[in-house]
Short mmCIF file of N, CA and C in Angstrom, two decimals:
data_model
loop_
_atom_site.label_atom_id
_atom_site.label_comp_id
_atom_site.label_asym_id
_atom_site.label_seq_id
_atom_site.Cartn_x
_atom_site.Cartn_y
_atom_site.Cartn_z
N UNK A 20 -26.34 -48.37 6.84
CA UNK A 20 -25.91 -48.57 5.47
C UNK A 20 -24.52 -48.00 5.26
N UNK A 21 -24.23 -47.01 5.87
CA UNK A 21 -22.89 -45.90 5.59
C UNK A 21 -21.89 -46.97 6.69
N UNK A 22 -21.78 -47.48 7.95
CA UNK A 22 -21.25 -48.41 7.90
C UNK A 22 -21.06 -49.88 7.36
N UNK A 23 -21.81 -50.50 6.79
CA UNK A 23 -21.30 -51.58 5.95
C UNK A 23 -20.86 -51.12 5.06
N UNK A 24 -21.02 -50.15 4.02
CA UNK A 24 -20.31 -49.43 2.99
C UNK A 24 -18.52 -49.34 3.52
N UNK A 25 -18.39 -48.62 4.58
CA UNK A 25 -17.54 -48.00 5.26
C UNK A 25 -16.49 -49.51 5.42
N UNK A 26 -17.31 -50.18 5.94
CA UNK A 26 -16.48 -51.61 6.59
C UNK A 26 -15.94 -52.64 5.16
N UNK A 27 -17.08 -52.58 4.48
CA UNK A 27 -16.87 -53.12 2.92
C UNK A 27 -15.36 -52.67 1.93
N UNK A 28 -15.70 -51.30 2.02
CA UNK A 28 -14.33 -50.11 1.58
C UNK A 28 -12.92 -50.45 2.59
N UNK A 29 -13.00 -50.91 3.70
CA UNK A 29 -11.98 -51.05 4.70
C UNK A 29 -11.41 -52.39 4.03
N UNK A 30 -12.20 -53.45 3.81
CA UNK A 30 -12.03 -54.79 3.86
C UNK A 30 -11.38 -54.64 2.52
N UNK A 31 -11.76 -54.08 1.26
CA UNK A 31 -11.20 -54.11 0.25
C UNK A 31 -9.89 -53.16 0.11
N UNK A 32 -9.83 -52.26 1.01
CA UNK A 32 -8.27 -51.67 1.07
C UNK A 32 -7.73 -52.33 1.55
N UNK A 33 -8.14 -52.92 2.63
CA UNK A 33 -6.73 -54.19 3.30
C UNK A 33 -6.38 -54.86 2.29
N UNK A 34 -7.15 -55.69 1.78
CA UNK A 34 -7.01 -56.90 0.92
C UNK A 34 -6.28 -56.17 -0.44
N UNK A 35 -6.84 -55.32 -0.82
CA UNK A 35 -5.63 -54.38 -1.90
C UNK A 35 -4.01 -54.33 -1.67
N UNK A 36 -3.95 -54.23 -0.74
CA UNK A 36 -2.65 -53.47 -0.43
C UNK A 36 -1.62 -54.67 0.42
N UNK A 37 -2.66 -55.84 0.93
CA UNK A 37 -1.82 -56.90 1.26
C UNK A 37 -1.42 -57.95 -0.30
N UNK A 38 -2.00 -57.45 -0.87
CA UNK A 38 -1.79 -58.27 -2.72
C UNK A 38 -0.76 -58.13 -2.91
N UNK A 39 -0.74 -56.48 -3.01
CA UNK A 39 0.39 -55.91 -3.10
C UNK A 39 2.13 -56.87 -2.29
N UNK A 40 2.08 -56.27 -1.58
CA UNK A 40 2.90 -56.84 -0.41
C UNK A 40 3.24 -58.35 -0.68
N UNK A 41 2.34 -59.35 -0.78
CA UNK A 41 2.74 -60.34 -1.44
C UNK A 41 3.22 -60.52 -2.57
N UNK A 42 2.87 -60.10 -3.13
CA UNK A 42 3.33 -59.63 -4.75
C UNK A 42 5.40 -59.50 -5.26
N UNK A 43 5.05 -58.45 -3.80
CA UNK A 43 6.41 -58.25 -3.66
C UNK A 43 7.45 -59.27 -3.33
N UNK A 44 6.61 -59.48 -1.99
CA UNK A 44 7.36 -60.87 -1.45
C UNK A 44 8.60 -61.31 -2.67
N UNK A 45 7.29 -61.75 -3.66
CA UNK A 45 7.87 -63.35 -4.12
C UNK A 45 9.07 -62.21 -5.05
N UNK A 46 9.88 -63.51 -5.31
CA UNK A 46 11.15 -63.45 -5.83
C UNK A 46 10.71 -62.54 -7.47
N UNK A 47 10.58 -61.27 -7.69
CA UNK A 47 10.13 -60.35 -9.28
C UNK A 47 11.56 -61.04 -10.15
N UNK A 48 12.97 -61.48 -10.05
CA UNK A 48 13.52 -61.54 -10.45
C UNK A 48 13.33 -63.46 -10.94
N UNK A 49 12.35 -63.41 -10.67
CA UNK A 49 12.23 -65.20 -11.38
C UNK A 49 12.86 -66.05 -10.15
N UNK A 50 12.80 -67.40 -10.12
CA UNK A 50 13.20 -67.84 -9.45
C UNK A 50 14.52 -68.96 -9.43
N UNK A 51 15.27 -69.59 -8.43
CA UNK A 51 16.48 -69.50 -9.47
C UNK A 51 16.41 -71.76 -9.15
N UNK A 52 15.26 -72.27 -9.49
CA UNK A 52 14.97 -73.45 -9.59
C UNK A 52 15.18 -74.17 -10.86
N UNK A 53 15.62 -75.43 -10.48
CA UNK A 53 16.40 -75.97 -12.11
C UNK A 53 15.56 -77.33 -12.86
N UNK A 54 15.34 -77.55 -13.79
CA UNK A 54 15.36 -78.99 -14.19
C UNK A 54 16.54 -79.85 -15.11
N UNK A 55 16.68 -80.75 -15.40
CA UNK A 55 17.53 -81.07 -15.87
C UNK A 55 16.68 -81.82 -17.02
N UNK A 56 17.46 -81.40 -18.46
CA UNK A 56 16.74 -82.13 -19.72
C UNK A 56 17.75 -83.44 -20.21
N UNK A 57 17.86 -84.49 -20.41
CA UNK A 57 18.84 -85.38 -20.43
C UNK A 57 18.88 -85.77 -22.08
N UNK A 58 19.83 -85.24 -22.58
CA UNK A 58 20.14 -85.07 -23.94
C UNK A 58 20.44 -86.29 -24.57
N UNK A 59 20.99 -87.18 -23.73
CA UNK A 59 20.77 -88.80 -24.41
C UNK A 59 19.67 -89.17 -24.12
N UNK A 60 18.46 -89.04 -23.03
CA UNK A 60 17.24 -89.86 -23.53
C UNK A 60 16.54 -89.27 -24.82
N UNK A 61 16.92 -87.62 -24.71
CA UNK A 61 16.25 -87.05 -25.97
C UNK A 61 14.55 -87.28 -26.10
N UNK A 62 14.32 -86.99 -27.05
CA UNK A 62 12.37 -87.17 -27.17
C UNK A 62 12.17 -85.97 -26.44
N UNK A 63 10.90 -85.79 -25.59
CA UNK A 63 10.13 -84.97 -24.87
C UNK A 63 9.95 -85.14 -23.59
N UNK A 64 10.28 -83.90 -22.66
CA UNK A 64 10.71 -84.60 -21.03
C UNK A 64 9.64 -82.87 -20.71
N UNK A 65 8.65 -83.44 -19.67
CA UNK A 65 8.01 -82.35 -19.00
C UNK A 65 8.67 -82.94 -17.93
N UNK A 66 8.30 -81.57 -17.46
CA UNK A 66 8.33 -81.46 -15.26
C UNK A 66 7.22 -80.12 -14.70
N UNK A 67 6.54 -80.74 -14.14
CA UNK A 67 5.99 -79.83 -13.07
C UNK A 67 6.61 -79.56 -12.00
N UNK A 68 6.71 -78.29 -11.47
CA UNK A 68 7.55 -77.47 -10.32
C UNK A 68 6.61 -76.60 -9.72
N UNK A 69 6.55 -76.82 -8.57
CA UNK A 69 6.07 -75.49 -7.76
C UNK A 69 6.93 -74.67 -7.01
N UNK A 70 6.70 -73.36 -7.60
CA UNK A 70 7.45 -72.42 -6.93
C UNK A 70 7.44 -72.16 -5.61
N UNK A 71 8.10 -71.25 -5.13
CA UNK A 71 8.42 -70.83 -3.57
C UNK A 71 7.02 -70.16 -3.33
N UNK A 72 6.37 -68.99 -4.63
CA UNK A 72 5.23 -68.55 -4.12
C UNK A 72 3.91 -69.00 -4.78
N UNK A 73 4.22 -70.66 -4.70
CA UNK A 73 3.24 -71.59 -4.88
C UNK A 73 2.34 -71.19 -6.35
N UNK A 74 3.24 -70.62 -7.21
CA UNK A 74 2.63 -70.84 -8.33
C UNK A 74 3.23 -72.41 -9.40
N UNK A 75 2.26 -72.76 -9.75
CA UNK A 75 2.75 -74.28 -10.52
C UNK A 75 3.23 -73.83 -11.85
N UNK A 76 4.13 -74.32 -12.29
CA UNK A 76 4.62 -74.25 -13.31
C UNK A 76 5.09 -75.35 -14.42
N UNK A 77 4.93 -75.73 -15.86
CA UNK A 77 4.98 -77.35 -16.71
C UNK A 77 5.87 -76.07 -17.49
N UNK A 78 7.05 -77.00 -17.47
CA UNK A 78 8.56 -77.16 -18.13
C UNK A 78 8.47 -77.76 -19.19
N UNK A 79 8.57 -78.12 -20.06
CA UNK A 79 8.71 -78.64 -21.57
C UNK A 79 10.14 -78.86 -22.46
N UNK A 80 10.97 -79.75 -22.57
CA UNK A 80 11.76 -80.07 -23.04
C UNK A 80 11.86 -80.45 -24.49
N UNK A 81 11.70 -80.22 -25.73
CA UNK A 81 10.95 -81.21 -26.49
C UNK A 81 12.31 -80.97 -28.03
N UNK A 82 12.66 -82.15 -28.21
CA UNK A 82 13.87 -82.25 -29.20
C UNK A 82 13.12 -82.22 -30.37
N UNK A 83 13.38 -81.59 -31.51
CA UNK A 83 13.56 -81.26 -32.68
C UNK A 83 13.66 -82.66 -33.88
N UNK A 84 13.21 -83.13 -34.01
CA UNK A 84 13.85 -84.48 -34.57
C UNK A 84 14.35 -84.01 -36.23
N UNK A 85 15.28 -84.39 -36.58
CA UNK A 85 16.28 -84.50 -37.66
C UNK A 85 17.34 -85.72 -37.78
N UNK A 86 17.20 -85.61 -39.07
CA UNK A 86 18.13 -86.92 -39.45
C UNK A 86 19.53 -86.98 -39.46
N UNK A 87 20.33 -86.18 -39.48
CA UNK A 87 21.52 -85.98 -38.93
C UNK A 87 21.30 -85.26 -37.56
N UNK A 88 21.36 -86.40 -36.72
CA UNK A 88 21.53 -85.72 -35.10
C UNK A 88 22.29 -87.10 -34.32
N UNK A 89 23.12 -86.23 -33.83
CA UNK A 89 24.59 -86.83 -33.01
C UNK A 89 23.63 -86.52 -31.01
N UNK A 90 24.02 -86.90 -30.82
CA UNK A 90 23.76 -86.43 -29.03
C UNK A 90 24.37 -84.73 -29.16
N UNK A 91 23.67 -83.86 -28.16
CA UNK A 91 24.12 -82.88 -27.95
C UNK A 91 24.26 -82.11 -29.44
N UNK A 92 24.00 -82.50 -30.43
CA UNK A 92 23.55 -81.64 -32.08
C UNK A 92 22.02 -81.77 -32.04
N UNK A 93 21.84 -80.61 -32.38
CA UNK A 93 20.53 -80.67 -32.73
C UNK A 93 19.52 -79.47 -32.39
N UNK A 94 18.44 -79.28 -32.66
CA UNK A 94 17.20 -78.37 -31.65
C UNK A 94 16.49 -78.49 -31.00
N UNK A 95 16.15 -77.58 -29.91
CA UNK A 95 15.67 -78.05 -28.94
C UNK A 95 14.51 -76.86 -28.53
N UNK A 96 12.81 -77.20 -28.47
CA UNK A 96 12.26 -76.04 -28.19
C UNK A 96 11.59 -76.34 -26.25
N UNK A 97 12.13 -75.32 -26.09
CA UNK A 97 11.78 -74.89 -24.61
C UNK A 97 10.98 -74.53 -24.11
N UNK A 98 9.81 -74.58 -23.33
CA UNK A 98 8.73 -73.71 -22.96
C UNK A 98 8.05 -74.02 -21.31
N UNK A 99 7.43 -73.05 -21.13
CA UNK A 99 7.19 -73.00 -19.61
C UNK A 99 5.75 -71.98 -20.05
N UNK A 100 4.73 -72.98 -18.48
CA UNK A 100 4.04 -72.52 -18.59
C UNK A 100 3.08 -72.34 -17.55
N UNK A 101 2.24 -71.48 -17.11
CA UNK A 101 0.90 -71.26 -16.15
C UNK A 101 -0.15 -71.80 -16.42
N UNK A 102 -1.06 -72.44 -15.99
CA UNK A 102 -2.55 -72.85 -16.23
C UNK A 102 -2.90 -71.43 -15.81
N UNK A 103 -3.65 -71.07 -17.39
CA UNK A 103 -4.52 -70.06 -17.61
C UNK A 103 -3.71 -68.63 -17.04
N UNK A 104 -2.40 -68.70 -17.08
CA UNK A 104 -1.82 -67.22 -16.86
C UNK A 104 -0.94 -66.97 -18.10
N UNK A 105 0.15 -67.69 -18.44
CA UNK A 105 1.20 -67.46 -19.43
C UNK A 105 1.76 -68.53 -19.97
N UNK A 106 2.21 -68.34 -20.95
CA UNK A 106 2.99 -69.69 -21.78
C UNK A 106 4.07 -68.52 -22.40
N UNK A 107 5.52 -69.18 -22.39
CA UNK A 107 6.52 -68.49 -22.96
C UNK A 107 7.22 -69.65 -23.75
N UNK A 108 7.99 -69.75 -24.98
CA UNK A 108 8.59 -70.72 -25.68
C UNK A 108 9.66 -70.37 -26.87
N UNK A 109 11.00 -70.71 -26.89
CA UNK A 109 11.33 -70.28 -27.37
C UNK A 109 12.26 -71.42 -28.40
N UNK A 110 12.97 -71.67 -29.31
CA UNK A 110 14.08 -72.95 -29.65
C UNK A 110 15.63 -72.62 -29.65
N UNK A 111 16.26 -73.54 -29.41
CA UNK A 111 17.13 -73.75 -29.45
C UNK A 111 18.48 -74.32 -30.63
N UNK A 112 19.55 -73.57 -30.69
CA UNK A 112 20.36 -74.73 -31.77
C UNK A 112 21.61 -75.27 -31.19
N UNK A 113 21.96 -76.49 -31.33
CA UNK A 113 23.40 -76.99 -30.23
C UNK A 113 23.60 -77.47 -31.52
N UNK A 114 25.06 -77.14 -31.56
CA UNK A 114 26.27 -77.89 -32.32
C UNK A 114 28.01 -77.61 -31.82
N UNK A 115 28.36 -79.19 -31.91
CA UNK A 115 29.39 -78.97 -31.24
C UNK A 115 29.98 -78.26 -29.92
N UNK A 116 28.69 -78.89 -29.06
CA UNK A 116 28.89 -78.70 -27.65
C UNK A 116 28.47 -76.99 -27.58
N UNK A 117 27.86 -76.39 -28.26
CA UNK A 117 27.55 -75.03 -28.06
C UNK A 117 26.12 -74.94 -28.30
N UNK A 118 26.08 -73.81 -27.56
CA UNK A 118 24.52 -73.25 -28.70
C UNK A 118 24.60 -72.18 -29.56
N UNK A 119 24.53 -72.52 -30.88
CA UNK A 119 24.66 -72.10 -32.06
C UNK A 119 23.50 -70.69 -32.15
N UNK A 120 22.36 -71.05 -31.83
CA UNK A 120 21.52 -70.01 -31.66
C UNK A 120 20.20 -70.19 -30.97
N UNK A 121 19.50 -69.10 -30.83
CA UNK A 121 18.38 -68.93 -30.40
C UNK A 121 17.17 -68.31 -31.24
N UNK A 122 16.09 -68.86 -31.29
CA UNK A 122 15.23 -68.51 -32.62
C UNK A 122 13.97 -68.40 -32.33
N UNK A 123 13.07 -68.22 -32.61
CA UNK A 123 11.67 -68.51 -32.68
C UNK A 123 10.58 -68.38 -31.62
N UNK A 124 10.68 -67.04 -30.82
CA UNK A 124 10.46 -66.78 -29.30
C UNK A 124 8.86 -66.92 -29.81
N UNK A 125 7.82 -66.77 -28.83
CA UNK A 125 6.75 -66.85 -28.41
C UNK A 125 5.93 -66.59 -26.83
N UNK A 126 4.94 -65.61 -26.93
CA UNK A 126 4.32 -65.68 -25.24
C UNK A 126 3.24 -65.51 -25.80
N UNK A 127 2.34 -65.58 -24.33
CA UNK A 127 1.05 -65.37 -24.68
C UNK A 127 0.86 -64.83 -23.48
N UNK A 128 0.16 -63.94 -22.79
CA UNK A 128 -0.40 -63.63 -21.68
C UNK A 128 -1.96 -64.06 -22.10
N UNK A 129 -2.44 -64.73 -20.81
CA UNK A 129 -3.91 -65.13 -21.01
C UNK A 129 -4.53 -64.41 -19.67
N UNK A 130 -3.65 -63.86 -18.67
CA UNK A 130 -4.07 -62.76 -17.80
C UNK A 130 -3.29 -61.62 -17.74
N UNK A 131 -3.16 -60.73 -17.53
CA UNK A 131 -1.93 -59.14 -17.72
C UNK A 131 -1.42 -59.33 -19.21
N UNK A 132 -0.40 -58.86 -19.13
CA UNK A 132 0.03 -58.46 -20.38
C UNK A 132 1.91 -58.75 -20.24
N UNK A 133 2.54 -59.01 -21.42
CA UNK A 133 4.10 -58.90 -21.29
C UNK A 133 4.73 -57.48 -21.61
N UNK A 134 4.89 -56.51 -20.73
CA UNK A 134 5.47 -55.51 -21.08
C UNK A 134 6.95 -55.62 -22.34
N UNK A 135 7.96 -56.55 -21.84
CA UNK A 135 9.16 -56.57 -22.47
C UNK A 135 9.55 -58.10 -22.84
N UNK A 136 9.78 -58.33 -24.22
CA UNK A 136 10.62 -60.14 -24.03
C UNK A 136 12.01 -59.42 -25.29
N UNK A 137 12.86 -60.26 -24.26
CA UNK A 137 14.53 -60.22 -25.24
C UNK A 137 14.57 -61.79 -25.16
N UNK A 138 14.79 -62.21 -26.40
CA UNK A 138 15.47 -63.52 -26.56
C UNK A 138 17.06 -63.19 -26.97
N UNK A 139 18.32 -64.06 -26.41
CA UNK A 139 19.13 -64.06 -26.15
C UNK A 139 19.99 -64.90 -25.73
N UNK A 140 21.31 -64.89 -27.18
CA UNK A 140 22.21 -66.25 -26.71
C UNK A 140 22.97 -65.36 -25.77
N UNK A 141 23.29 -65.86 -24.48
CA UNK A 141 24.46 -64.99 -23.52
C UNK A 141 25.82 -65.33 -23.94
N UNK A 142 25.89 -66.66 -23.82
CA UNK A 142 27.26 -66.91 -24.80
C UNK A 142 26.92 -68.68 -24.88
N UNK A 143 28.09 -69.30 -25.56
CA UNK A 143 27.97 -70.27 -25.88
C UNK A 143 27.42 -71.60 -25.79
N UNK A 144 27.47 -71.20 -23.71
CA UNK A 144 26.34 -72.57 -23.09
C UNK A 144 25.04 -72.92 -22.61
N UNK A 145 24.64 -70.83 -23.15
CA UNK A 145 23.50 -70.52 -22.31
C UNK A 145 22.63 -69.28 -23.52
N UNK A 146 21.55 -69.59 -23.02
CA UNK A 146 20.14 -68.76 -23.68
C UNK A 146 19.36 -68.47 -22.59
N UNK A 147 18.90 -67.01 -22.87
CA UNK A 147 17.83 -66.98 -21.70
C UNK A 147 16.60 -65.74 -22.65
N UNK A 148 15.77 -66.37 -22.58
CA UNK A 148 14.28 -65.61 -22.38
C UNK A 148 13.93 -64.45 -21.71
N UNK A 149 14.30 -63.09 -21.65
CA UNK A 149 13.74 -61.87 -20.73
C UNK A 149 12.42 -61.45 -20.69
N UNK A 150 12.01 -61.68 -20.04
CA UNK A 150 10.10 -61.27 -20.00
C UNK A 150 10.22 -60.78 -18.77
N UNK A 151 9.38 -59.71 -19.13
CA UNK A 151 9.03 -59.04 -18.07
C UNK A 151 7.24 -58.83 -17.57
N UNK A 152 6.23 -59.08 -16.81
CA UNK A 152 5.07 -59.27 -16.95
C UNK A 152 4.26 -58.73 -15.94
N UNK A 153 3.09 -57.99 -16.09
CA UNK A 153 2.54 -57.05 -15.80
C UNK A 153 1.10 -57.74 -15.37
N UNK A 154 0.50 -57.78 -14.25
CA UNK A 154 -0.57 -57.94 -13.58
C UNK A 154 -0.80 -56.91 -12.68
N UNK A 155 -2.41 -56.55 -13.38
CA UNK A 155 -2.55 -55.33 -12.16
C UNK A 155 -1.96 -54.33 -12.32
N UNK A 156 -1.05 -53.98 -10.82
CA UNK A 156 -0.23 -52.74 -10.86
C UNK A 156 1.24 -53.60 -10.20
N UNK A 157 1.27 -54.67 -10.56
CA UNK A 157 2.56 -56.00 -10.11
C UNK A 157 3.22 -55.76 -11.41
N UNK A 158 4.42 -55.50 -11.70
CA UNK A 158 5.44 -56.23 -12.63
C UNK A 158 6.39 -57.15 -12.20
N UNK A 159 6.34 -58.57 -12.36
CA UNK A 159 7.31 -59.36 -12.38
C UNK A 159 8.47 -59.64 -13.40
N UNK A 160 9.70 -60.62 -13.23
CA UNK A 160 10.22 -61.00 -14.40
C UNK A 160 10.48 -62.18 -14.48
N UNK A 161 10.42 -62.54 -15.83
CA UNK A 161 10.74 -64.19 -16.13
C UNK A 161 12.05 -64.10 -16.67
N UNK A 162 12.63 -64.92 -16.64
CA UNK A 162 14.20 -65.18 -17.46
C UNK A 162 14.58 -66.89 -17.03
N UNK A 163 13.57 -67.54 -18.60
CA UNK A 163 13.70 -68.78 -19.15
C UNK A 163 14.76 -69.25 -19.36
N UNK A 164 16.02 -69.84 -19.02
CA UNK A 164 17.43 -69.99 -19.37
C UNK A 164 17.47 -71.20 -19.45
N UNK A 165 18.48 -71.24 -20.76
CA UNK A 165 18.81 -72.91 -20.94
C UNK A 165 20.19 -72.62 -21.03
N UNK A 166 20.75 -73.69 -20.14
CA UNK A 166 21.87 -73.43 -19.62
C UNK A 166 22.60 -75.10 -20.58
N UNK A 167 24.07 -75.13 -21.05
CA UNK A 167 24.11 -76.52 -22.05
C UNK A 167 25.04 -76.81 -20.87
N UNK A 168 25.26 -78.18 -20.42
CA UNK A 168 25.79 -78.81 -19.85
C UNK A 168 26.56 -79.90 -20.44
N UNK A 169 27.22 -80.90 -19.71
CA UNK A 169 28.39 -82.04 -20.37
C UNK A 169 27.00 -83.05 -21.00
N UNK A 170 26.01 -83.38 -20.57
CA UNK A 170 24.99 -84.39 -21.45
C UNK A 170 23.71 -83.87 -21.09
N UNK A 171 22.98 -82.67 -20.91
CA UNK A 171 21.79 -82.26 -20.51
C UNK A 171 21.73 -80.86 -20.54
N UNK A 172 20.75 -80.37 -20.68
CA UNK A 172 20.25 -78.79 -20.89
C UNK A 172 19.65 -78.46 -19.26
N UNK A 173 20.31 -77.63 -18.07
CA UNK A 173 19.20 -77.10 -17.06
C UNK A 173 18.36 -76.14 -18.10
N UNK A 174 17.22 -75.93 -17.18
CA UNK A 174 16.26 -75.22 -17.69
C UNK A 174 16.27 -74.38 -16.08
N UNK A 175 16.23 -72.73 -16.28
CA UNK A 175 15.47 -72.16 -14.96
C UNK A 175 15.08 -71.11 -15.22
N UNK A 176 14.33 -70.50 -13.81
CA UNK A 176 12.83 -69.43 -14.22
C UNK A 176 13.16 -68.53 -13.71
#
């Protein structure tokens, strides 16, 4: 009995501590993968992406509709998300080839918890999302960025 106990306790420290280690592996600083949102088709543009450490991830593009809107004017809400881990979302404002602001953040952890989120215009062509997220004894970070381009928004994680 005191060895299967013994061997049981072994098997679960390995497997502890190789979590770990993977954990690490993957890229804590987000990863630096892009989509492209195309500001003249406008409407609502998903993408599914799988990351490097094979977590899946649905991108969300989704325009704001208003009646004065020119191409590249307008709002735009952003969001990314995990099946059954996290959803982060935040909007957007473009005018005159800028982004005017950033507004209306949102997460949810549906496993760990978000230690830290900064929403943040960096400057004129770009917004990024700071999350920082806590599984276990793992902290990773997210940093959602919408980057404005000549006719399209990248989006990266």
């Amino acid at each position: 009995m005191k060895k299967i106990l013994l061997i049981l306790g072994l098997i679960a420290f390995i497997s502890f501590g190789a979590q770990e280690v993977q954990a690490e592996a993957a890229q804590p600083t987000g990863n630096q993968e892009k989509i492209i949102y195309d500001l003249e088709q406008g409407g609502t543009q998903s993408f599914t992406v799988v990351t490097s450490a094979g977590e899946e991830i649905v991108i969300e593009v989704e325009e704001i509709p208003s009646m004065l809107r020119a191409v590249k004017n307008g709002n735009y809400k952003i969001s990314a998300a995990t099946l059954g881990q996290w959803k982060a979302e935040y909007q957007i404002s473009i005018s005159g080839n800028k982004i005017t602001k950033a507004y209306s953040p949102s997460i949810v952890a549906y496993t760990g918890s978000f230690t830290s989120a900064k929403l943040t215009v960096d400057n004129t062509k770009q917004a990024t999302y700071y999350l920082k997220r806590k599984v276990s004894l793992i902290t990773t970070s997210i940093n959602l960025r919408a980057k404005l381009l000549t006719n399209s928004i990248s989006i990266s994680y």
